[in-house]
mmCIF file of C-alpha atoms in Angstrom:
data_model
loop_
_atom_site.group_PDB
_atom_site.id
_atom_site.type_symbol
_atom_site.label_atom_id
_atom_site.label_comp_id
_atom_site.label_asym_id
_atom_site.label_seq_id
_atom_site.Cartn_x
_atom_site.Cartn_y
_atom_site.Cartn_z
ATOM 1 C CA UNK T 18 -2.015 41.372 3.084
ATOM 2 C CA UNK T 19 -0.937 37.756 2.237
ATOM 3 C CA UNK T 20 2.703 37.883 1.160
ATOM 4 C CA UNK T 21 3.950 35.363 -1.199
ATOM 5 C CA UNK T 22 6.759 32.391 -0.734
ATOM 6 C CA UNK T 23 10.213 33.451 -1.259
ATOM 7 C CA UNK T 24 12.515 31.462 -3.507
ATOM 8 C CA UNK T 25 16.778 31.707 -2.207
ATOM 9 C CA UNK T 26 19.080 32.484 -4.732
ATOM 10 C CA UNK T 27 20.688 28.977 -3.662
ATOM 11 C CA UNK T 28 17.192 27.199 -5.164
ATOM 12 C CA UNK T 29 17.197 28.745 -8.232
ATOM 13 C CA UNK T 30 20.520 28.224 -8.963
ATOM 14 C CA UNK T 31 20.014 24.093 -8.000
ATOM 15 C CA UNK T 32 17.102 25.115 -10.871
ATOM 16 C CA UNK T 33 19.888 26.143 -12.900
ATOM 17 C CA UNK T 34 21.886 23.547 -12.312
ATOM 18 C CA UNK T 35 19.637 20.678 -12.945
ATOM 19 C CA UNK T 36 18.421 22.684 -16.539
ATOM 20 C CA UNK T 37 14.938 23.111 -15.867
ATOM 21 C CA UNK T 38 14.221 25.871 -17.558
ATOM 22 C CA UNK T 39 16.378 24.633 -20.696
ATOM 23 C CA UNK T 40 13.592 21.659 -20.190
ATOM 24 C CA UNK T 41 10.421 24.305 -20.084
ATOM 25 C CA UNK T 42 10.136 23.223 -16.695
ATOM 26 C CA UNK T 43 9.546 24.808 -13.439
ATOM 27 C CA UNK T 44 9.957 23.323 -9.730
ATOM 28 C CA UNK T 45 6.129 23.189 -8.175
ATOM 29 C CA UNK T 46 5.658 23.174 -4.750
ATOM 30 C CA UNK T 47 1.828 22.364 -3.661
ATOM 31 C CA UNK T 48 0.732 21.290 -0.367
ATOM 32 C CA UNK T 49 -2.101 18.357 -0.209
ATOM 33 C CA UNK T 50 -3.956 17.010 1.982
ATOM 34 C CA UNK T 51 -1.990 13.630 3.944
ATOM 35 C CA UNK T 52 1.088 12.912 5.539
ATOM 36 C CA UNK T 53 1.714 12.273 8.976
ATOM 37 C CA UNK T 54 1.053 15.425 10.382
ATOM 38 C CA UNK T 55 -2.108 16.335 8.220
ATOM 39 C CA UNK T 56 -0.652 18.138 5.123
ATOM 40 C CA UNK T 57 2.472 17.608 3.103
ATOM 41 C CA UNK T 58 4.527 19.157 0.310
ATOM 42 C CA UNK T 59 4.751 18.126 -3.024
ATOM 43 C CA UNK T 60 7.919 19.249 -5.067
ATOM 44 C CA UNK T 61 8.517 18.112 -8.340
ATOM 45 C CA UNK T 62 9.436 19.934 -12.064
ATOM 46 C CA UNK T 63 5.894 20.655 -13.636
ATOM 47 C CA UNK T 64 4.611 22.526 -16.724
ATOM 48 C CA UNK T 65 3.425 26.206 -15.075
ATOM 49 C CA UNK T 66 -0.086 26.782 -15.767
ATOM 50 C CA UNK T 67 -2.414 29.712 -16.046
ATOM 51 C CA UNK T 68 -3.633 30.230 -12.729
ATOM 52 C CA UNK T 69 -0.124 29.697 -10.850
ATOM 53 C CA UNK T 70 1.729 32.510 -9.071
ATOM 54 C CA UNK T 71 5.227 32.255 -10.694
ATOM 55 C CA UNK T 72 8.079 33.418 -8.381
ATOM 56 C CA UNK T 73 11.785 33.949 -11.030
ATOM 57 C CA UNK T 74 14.872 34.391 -10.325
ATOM 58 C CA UNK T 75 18.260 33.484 -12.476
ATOM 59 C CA UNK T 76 15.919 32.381 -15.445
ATOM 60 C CA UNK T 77 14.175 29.605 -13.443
ATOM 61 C CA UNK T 78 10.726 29.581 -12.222
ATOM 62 C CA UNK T 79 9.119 28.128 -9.154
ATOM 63 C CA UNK T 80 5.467 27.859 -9.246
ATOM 64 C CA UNK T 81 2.588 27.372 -7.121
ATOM 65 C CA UNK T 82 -1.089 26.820 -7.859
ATOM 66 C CA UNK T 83 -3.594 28.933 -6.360
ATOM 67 C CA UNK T 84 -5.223 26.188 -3.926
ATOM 68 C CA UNK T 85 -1.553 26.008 -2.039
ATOM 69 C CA UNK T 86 -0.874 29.597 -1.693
ATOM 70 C CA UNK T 87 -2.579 29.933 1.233
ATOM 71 C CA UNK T 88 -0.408 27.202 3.045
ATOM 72 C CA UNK T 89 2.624 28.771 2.117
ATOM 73 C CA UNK T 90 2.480 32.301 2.898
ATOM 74 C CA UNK T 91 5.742 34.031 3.612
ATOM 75 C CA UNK T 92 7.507 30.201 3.151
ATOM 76 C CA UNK T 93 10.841 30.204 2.180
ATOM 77 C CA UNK T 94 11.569 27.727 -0.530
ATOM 78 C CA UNK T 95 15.646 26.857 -0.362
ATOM 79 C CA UNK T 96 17.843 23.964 -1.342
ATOM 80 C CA UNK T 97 19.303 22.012 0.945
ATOM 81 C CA UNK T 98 22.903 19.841 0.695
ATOM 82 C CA UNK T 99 24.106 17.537 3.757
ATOM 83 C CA UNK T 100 25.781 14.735 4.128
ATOM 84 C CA UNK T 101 22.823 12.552 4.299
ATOM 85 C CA UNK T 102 21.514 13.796 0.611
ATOM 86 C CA UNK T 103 19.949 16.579 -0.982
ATOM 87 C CA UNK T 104 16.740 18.196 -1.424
ATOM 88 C CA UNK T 105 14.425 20.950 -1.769
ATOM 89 C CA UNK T 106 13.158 22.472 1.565
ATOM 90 C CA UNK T 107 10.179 24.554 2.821
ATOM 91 C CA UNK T 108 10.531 26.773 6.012
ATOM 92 C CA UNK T 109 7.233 27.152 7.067
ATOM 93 C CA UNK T 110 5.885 29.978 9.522
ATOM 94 C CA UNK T 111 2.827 28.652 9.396
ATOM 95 C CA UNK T 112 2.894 25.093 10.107
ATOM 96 C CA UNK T 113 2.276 24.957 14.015
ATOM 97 C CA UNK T 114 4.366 21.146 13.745
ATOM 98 C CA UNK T 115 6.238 18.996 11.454
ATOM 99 C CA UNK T 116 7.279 15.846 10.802
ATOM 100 C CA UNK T 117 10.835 14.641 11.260
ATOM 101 C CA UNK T 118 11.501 14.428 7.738
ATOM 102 C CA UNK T 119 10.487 17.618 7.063
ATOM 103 C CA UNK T 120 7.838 16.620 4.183
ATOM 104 C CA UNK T 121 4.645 16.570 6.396
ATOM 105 C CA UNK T 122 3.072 19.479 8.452
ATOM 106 C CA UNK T 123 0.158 20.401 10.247
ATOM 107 C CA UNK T 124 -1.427 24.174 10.926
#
C-alpha cells in the first residue's frame, strides 16, 4: 500500500499565513527530473487540478500531481524557519542521498 505525503500543521498554517487559499491557491510540491543529485523538488503556489491528490488541513491545500506521488511516498512536507531564511521542506524516506541544500535528491 503506497501511503501518501503528510502535510505538518506548522505548513499549513505558513499556508495560512501567506493567504493562499484566500488567493485560490494551493502550495504544489512535484519532483522533476534534474538537480544535482538526479531529481529535485519543485514548490511553488499553483492552481490544483483534476488529477492531483489534495492533502487539507486549516483550510489550505497542498497538492501533488499524480506523476510525483510516487517520489514522495510517506514524505513529510513541513515549514522550516532559521536564522539563515525560510522555506518549505521535504523529509524524504525515500531519497537514498541529498544535496546540501536540501532541494535535490536521488533514489
Amino acid at each position: 500500500m503506497n501511503l501518501p505525503p503528510k502535510v505538518t500543521e506548522r505548513a499549513f498554517e505558513r499556508l495560512a499565513e501567506i493567504g493562499a487559499a484566500d488567493q485560490g491557491q494551493a502550495l504544489r510540491v512535484a519532483v522533476e527530473g534534474g538537480g544535482c543529485s538526479g531529481f529535485q523538488y519543485e514548490i511553488a503556489l499553483d492552481q490544483p487540478k483534476s488529477d492531483d491528490l489534495v492533502l487539507e488541513g486549516l483550510g489550505e491545500k497542498v497538492v501533488v500531481d499524480s506523476v510525483s506521488l510516487p517520489f514522495l511516498e510517506n514524505a513529510t512536507i513541513d515549514f522550516s524557519e532559521e536564522l539563515i531564511g525560510a522555506r518549505f521542506v521535504i523529509e524524504n524516506p525515500n531519497a537514498s542521498s541529498s544535496c546540501g541544500c536540501g532541494t535535490s535528491f536521488s533514489m
